[in-house]
Amino acid sequence: GGRITWINNDTVQHQPSSNPHPAHTDCPGLNMNVLGPNQSATSAALSTRRTCGYHDHLNDTNANLQGTITVR
């Protein structure tokens, strides 16, 4: 039932999204609206045990904007 809070500390917009791109279906609770600079948003509750890949939908090829979250 944990949640992820995304914080955009950058000077450009980002859109946290679940893998795979562009379907975003692995962990739909991670999918956020576009976050402008200094904005934040909290995901839906994550309760199914799994590992979820994520990326920035607006810059999906940037490896620095990708990662995984493990729901236990």
PDB file of N, CA and C in Angstrom:
ATOM      1  N   GLY A   1       0.794  -1.206   0.000  1.00  0.00           N
ATOM      2  CA  GLY A   1       0.000   0.000   0.000  1.00  0.00           C
ATOM      3  C   GLY A   1       0.831   1.264   0.000  1.00  0.00           C
ATOM      4  N   GLY A   2       2.165   1.124  -0.198  1.00  0.00           N
ATOM      5  CA  GLY A   2       3.011   2.308  -0.205  1.00  0.00           C
ATOM      6  C   GLY A   2       2.776   3.172  -1.432  1.00  0.00           C
ATOM      7  N   ARG A   3       3.183   4.406  -1.332  1.00  0.00           N
ATOM      8  CA  ARG A   3       3.042   5.369  -2.427  1.00  0.00           C
ATOM      9  C   ARG A   3       4.403   5.992  -2.721  1.00  0.00           C
ATOM     10  N   ILE A   4       4.566   6.455  -3.934  1.00  0.00           N
ATOM     11  CA  ILE A   4       5.790   7.120  -4.362  1.00  0.00           C
ATOM     12  C   ILE A   4       5.467   8.601  -4.575  1.00  0.00           C
ATOM     13  N   THR A   5       6.282   9.467  -3.995  1.00  0.00           N
ATOM     14  CA  THR A   5       6.132  10.895  -4.258  1.00  0.00           C
ATOM     15  C   THR A   5       7.224  11.305  -5.233  1.00  0.00           C
ATOM     16  N   TRP A   6       6.792  11.800  -6.373  1.00  0.00           N
ATOM     17  CA  TRP A   6       7.704  12.289  -7.413  1.00  0.00           C
ATOM     18  C   TRP A   6       7.874  13.784  -7.205  1.00  0.00           C
ATOM     19  N   ILE A   7       9.118  14.251  -7.194  1.00  0.00           N
ATOM     20  CA  ILE A   7       9.418  15.677  -7.033  1.00  0.00           C
ATOM     21  C   ILE A   7      10.282  16.110  -8.208  1.00  0.00           C
ATOM     22  N   ASN A   8       9.831  17.109  -8.940  1.00  0.00           N
ATOM     23  CA  ASN A   8      10.600  17.619 -10.073  1.00  0.00           C
ATOM     24  C   ASN A   8      11.477  18.772  -9.602  1.00  0.00           C
ATOM     25  N   ASN A   9      12.753  18.484  -9.394  1.00  0.00           N
ATOM     26  CA  ASN A   9      13.727  19.506  -8.998  1.00  0.00           C
ATOM     27  C   ASN A   9      14.490  20.054 -10.196  1.00  0.00           C
ATOM     28  N   ASP A  10      14.001  19.795 -11.381  1.00  0.00           N
ATOM     29  CA  ASP A  10      14.665  20.210 -12.611  1.00  0.00           C
ATOM     30  C   ASP A  10      14.071  21.535 -13.099  1.00  0.00           C
ATOM     31  N   THR A  11      14.607  22.049 -14.203  1.00  0.00           N
ATOM     32  CA  THR A  11      14.107  23.297 -14.780  1.00  0.00           C
ATOM     33  C   THR A  11      13.197  23.040 -15.980  1.00  0.00           C
ATOM     34  N   VAL A  12      12.954  21.761 -16.302  1.00  0.00           N
ATOM     35  CA  VAL A  12      12.079  21.390 -17.414  1.00  0.00           C
ATOM     36  C   VAL A  12      11.009  20.419 -16.912  1.00  0.00           C
ATOM     37  N   GLN A  13       9.983  20.207 -17.720  1.00  0.00           N
ATOM     38  CA  GLN A  13       8.896  19.302 -17.361  1.00  0.00           C
ATOM     39  C   GLN A  13       9.331  17.839 -17.453  1.00  0.00           C
ATOM     40  N   HIS A  14       8.723  17.002 -16.614  1.00  0.00           N
ATOM     41  CA  HIS A  14       8.921  15.559 -16.657  1.00  0.00           C
ATOM     42  C   HIS A  14       7.570  14.883 -16.428  1.00  0.00           C
ATOM     43  N   GLN A  15       7.451  13.647 -16.901  1.00  0.00           N
ATOM     44  CA  GLN A  15       6.219  12.889 -16.698  1.00  0.00           C
ATOM     45  C   GLN A  15       6.573  11.450 -16.306  1.00  0.00           C
ATOM     46  N   PRO A  16       6.632  11.165 -14.994  1.00  0.00           N
ATOM     47  CA  PRO A  16       6.933   9.811 -14.548  1.00  0.00           C
ATOM     48  C   PRO A  16       5.885   8.828 -15.066  1.00  0.00           C
ATOM     49  N   SER A  17       6.360   7.723 -15.649  1.00  0.00           N
ATOM     50  CA  SER A  17       5.464   6.742 -16.249  1.00  0.00           C
ATOM     51  C   SER A  17       6.026   5.343 -16.068  1.00  0.00           C
ATOM     52  N   SER A  18       5.125   4.397 -15.891  1.00  0.00           N
ATOM     53  CA  SER A  18       5.487   2.990 -15.779  1.00  0.00           C
ATOM     54  C   SER A  18       5.957   2.465 -17.131  1.00  0.00           C
ATOM     55  N   ASN A  19       6.826   1.478 -17.097  1.00  0.00           N
ATOM     56  CA  ASN A  19       7.207   0.784 -18.336  1.00  0.00           C
ATOM     57  C   ASN A  19       6.064  -0.116 -18.773  1.00  0.00           C
ATOM     58  N   PRO A  20       6.058  -0.620 -19.970  1.00  0.00           N
ATOM     59  CA  PRO A  20       6.917  -0.249 -21.091  1.00  0.00           C
ATOM     60  C   PRO A  20       6.385   1.010 -21.781  1.00  0.00           C
ATOM     61  N   HIS A  21       7.275   1.710 -22.439  1.00  0.00           N
ATOM     62  CA  HIS A  21       6.879   2.896 -23.205  1.00  0.00           C
ATOM     63  C   HIS A  21       6.367   2.440 -24.567  1.00  0.00           C
ATOM     64  N   PRO A  22       5.274   2.908 -25.095  1.00  0.00           N
ATOM     65  CA  PRO A  22       4.421   3.962 -24.580  1.00  0.00           C
ATOM     66  C   PRO A  22       3.161   3.452 -23.880  1.00  0.00           C
ATOM     67  N   ALA A  23       3.043   2.133 -23.645  1.00  0.00           N
ATOM     68  CA  ALA A  23       1.807   1.579 -23.066  1.00  0.00           C
ATOM     69  C   ALA A  23       1.632   1.912 -21.584  1.00  0.00           C
ATOM     70  N   HIS A  24       2.744   1.945 -20.822  1.00  0.00           N
ATOM     71  CA  HIS A  24       2.721   2.300 -19.389  1.00  0.00           C
ATOM     72  C   HIS A  24       1.827   1.377 -18.569  1.00  0.00           C
ATOM     73  N   THR A  25       1.933   0.071 -18.795  1.00  0.00           N
ATOM     74  CA  THR A  25       1.014  -0.887 -18.180  1.00  0.00           C
ATOM     75  C   THR A  25       1.607  -1.736 -17.054  1.00  0.00           C
ATOM     76  N   ASP A  26       2.922  -1.733 -16.823  1.00  0.00           N
ATOM     77  CA  ASP A  26       3.509  -2.582 -15.780  1.00  0.00           C
ATOM     78  C   ASP A  26       2.960  -2.255 -14.394  1.00  0.00           C
ATOM     79  N   CYS A  27       2.965  -1.007 -14.033  1.00  0.00           N
ATOM     80  CA  CYS A  27       2.467  -0.523 -12.730  1.00  0.00           C
ATOM     81  C   CYS A  27       1.731   0.790 -12.968  1.00  0.00           C
ATOM     82  N   PRO A  28       0.499   0.729 -13.444  1.00  0.00           N
ATOM     83  CA  PRO A  28      -0.220   1.947 -13.817  1.00  0.00           C
ATOM     84  C   PRO A  28      -0.324   2.990 -12.706  1.00  0.00           C
ATOM     85  N   GLY A  29      -0.236   2.563 -11.450  1.00  0.00           N
ATOM     86  CA  GLY A  29      -0.307   3.512 -10.341  1.00  0.00           C
ATOM     87  C   GLY A  29       0.839   4.509 -10.323  1.00  0.00           C
ATOM     88  N   LEU A  30       1.915   4.205 -11.056  1.00  0.00           N
ATOM     89  CA  LEU A  30       3.066   5.125 -11.124  1.00  0.00           C
ATOM     90  C   LEU A  30       2.873   6.227 -12.156  1.00  0.00           C
ATOM     91  N   ASN A  31       1.904   6.095 -13.039  1.00  0.00           N
ATOM     92  CA  ASN A  31       1.722   7.054 -14.127  1.00  0.00           C
ATOM     93  C   ASN A  31       1.202   8.387 -13.591  1.00  0.00           C
ATOM     94  N   MET A  32       1.943   9.440 -13.885  1.00  0.00           N
ATOM     95  CA  MET A  32       1.602  10.776 -13.400  1.00  0.00           C
ATOM     96  C   MET A  32       1.311  11.718 -14.562  1.00  0.00           C
ATOM     97  N   ASN A  33       0.653  12.810 -14.247  1.00  0.00           N
ATOM     98  CA  ASN A  33       0.512  13.899 -15.206  1.00  0.00           C
ATOM     99  C   ASN A  33       1.872  14.593 -15.317  1.00  0.00           C
ATOM    100  N   VAL A  34       1.994  15.479 -16.266  1.00  0.00           N
ATOM    101  CA  VAL A  34       3.231  16.237 -16.443  1.00  0.00           C
ATOM    102  C   VAL A  34       3.487  17.075 -15.189  1.00  0.00           C
ATOM    103  N   LEU A  35       4.734  17.017 -14.701  1.00  0.00           N
ATOM    104  CA  LEU A  35       5.152  17.824 -13.551  1.00  0.00           C
ATOM    105  C   LEU A  35       6.060  18.934 -14.044  1.00  0.00           C
ATOM    106  N   GLY A  36       5.673  20.163 -13.778  1.00  0.00           N
ATOM    107  CA  GLY A  36       6.519  21.296 -14.104  1.00  0.00           C
ATOM    108  C   GLY A  36       7.614  21.454 -13.062  1.00  0.00           C
ATOM    109  N   PRO A  37       8.570  22.335 -13.291  1.00  0.00           N
ATOM    110  CA  PRO A  37       9.617  22.586 -12.307  1.00  0.00           C
ATOM    111  C   PRO A  37       9.022  22.905 -10.936  1.00  0.00           C
ATOM    112  N   ASN A  38       9.609  22.292  -9.899  1.00  0.00           N
ATOM    113  CA  ASN A  38       9.199  22.480  -8.504  1.00  0.00           C
ATOM    114  C   ASN A  38       7.819  21.928  -8.167  1.00  0.00           C
ATOM    115  N   GLN A  39       7.252  21.104  -9.022  1.00  0.00           N
ATOM    116  CA  GLN A  39       5.982  20.456  -8.713  1.00  0.00           C
ATOM    117  C   GLN A  39       6.237  19.042  -8.210  1.00  0.00           C
ATOM    118  N   SER A  40       5.244  18.493  -7.495  1.00  0.00           N
ATOM    119  CA  SER A  40       5.330  17.114  -7.034  1.00  0.00           C
ATOM    120  C   SER A  40       3.965  16.459  -7.174  1.00  0.00           C
ATOM    121  N   ALA A  41       3.964  15.135  -7.140  1.00  0.00           N
ATOM    122  CA  ALA A  41       2.724  14.363  -7.204  1.00  0.00           C
ATOM    123  C   ALA A  41       2.978  13.025  -6.532  1.00  0.00           C
ATOM    124  N   THR A  42       1.935  12.431  -5.982  1.00  0.00           N
ATOM    125  CA  THR A  42       2.041  11.156  -5.291  1.00  0.00           C
ATOM    126  C   THR A  42       1.283  10.092  -6.064  1.00  0.00           C
ATOM    127  N   SER A  43       1.902   8.935  -6.192  1.00  0.00           N
ATOM    128  CA  SER A  43       1.303   7.827  -6.943  1.00  0.00           C
ATOM    129  C   SER A  43       0.108   7.239  -6.208  1.00  0.00           C
ATOM    130  N   ALA A  44      -0.601   6.380  -6.895  1.00  0.00           N
ATOM    131  CA  ALA A  44      -1.637   5.568  -6.268  1.00  0.00           C
ATOM    132  C   ALA A  44      -0.949   4.562  -5.349  1.00  0.00           C
ATOM    133  N   ALA A  45      -1.700   3.947  -4.453  1.00  0.00           N
ATOM    134  CA  ALA A  45      -1.142   2.927  -3.565  1.00  0.00           C
ATOM    135  C   ALA A  45      -0.684   1.728  -4.392  1.00  0.00           C
ATOM    136  N   LEU A  46       0.511   1.239  -4.101  1.00  0.00           N
ATOM    137  CA  LEU A  46       1.085   0.089  -4.800  1.00  0.00           C
ATOM    138  C   LEU A  46       1.028  -1.103  -3.850  1.00  0.00           C
ATOM    139  N   SER A  47       0.243  -2.123  -4.176  1.00  0.00           N
ATOM    140  CA  SER A  47       0.063  -3.232  -3.243  1.00  0.00           C
ATOM    141  C   SER A  47       0.388  -4.601  -3.831  1.00  0.00           C
ATOM    142  N   THR A  48       0.525  -4.721  -5.147  1.00  0.00           N
ATOM    143  CA  THR A  48       0.868  -5.994  -5.772  1.00  0.00           C
ATOM    144  C   THR A  48       2.385  -6.155  -5.764  1.00  0.00           C
ATOM    145  N   ARG A  49       2.871  -7.269  -5.225  1.00  0.00           N
ATOM    146  CA  ARG A  49       4.318  -7.514  -5.168  1.00  0.00           C
ATOM    147  C   ARG A  49       4.880  -7.691  -6.572  1.00  0.00           C
ATOM    148  N   ARG A  50       5.832  -6.852  -6.921  1.00  0.00           N
ATOM    149  CA  ARG A  50       6.490  -6.927  -8.227  1.00  0.00           C
ATOM    150  C   ARG A  50       7.562  -5.849  -8.312  1.00  0.00           C
ATOM    151  N   THR A  51       8.340  -5.913  -9.361  1.00  0.00           N
ATOM    152  CA  THR A  51       9.308  -4.868  -9.661  1.00  0.00           C
ATOM    153  C   THR A  51       8.783  -4.096 -10.857  1.00  0.00           C
ATOM    154  N   CYS A  52       8.716  -2.786 -10.702  1.00  0.00           N
ATOM    155  CA  CYS A  52       8.157  -1.916 -11.730  1.00  0.00           C
ATOM    156  C   CYS A  52       9.253  -1.040 -12.321  1.00  0.00           C
ATOM    157  N   GLY A  53       9.413  -1.102 -13.623  1.00  0.00           N
ATOM    158  CA  GLY A  53      10.304  -0.173 -14.297  1.00  0.00           C
ATOM    159  C   GLY A  53       9.568   1.130 -14.544  1.00  0.00           C
ATOM    160  N   TYR A  54      10.304   2.226 -14.555  1.00  0.00           N
ATOM    161  CA  TYR A  54       9.693   3.526 -14.863  1.00  0.00           C
ATOM    162  C   TYR A  54      10.649   4.353 -15.709  1.00  0.00           C
ATOM    163  N   HIS A  55      10.098   5.383 -16.335  1.00  0.00           N
ATOM    164  CA  HIS A  55      10.864   6.293 -17.193  1.00  0.00           C
ATOM    165  C   HIS A  55      10.137   7.625 -17.255  1.00  0.00           C
ATOM    166  N   ASP A  56      10.786   8.610 -17.844  1.00  0.00           N
ATOM    167  CA  ASP A  56      10.154   9.906 -18.104  1.00  0.00           C
ATOM    168  C   ASP A  56       9.506   9.810 -19.482  1.00  0.00           C
ATOM    169  N   HIS A  57       8.202   9.859 -19.522  1.00  0.00           N
ATOM    170  CA  HIS A  57       7.485   9.732 -20.790  1.00  0.00           C
ATOM    171  C   HIS A  57       7.909  10.816 -21.791  1.00  0.00           C
ATOM    172  N   LEU A  58       8.291  11.979 -21.301  1.00  0.00           N
ATOM    173  CA  LEU A  58       8.677  13.090 -22.179  1.00  0.00           C
ATOM    174  C   LEU A  58      10.096  12.960 -22.700  1.00  0.00           C
ATOM    175  N   ASN A  59      10.883  12.024 -22.124  1.00  0.00           N
ATOM    176  CA  ASN A  59      12.273  11.828 -22.525  1.00  0.00           C
ATOM    177  C   ASN A  59      12.626  10.365 -22.272  1.00  0.00           C
ATOM    178  N   ASP A  60      11.917   9.465 -22.943  1.00  0.00           N
ATOM    179  CA  ASP A  60      11.969   8.036 -22.626  1.00  0.00           C
ATOM    180  C   ASP A  60      13.283   7.340 -22.950  1.00  0.00           C
ATOM    181  N   THR A  61      14.180   7.957 -23.706  1.00  0.00           N
ATOM    182  CA  THR A  61      15.447   7.307 -24.041  1.00  0.00           C
ATOM    183  C   THR A  61      16.587   7.721 -23.111  1.00  0.00           C
ATOM    184  N   ASN A  62      16.361   8.656 -22.207  1.00  0.00           N
ATOM    185  CA  ASN A  62      17.400   9.140 -21.296  1.00  0.00           C
ATOM    186  C   ASN A  62      17.541   8.161 -20.130  1.00  0.00           C
ATOM    187  N   ALA A  63      18.652   7.417 -20.101  1.00  0.00           N
ATOM    188  CA  ALA A  63      18.880   6.411 -19.058  1.00  0.00           C
ATOM    189  C   ALA A  63      18.936   7.018 -17.659  1.00  0.00           C
ATOM    190  N   ASN A  64      19.274   8.286 -17.546  1.00  0.00           N
ATOM    191  CA  ASN A  64      19.308   8.946 -16.241  1.00  0.00           C
ATOM    192  C   ASN A  64      17.910   9.198 -15.679  1.00  0.00           C
ATOM    193  N   LEU A  65      16.894   9.049 -16.505  1.00  0.00           N
ATOM    194  CA  LEU A  65      15.515   9.282 -16.083  1.00  0.00           C
ATOM    195  C   LEU A  65      14.719   7.985 -16.078  1.00  0.00           C
ATOM    196  N   GLN A  66      15.404   6.881 -15.805  1.00  0.00           N
ATOM    197  CA  GLN A  66      14.789   5.558 -15.753  1.00  0.00           C
ATOM    198  C   GLN A  66      15.216   4.852 -14.476  1.00  0.00           C
ATOM    199  N   GLY A  67      14.428   3.876 -14.044  1.00  0.00           N
ATOM    200  CA  GLY A  67      14.805   3.122 -12.858  1.00  0.00           C
ATOM    201  C   GLY A  67      13.781   2.041 -12.566  1.00  0.00           C
ATOM    202  N   THR A  68      13.889   1.449 -11.389  1.00  0.00           N
ATOM    203  CA  THR A  68      12.943   0.432 -10.958  1.00  0.00           C
ATOM    204  C   THR A  68      12.508   0.699  -9.530  1.00  0.00           C
ATOM    205  N   ILE A  69      11.312   0.245  -9.215  1.00  0.00           N
ATOM    206  CA  ILE A  69      10.747   0.297  -7.881  1.00  0.00           C
ATOM    207  C   ILE A  69      10.286  -1.113  -7.537  1.00  0.00           C
ATOM    208  N   THR A  70      10.679  -1.606  -6.370  1.00  0.00           N
ATOM    209  CA  THR A  70      10.271  -2.931  -5.946  1.00  0.00           C
ATOM    210  C   THR A  70       9.164  -2.803  -4.905  1.00  0.00           C
ATOM    211  N   VAL A  71       8.024  -3.406  -5.192  1.00  0.00           N
ATOM    212  CA  VAL A  71       6.891  -3.401  -4.265  1.00  0.00           C
ATOM    213  C   VAL A  71       6.947  -4.731  -3.509  1.00  0.00           C
ATOM    214  N   ARG A  72       7.057  -4.673  -2.190  1.00  0.00           N
ATOM    215  CA  ARG A  72       7.185  -5.892  -1.375  1.00  0.00           C
ATOM    216  C   ARG A  72       5.960  -6.152  -0.544  1.00  0.00           C
TER     217      ARG A  72
END
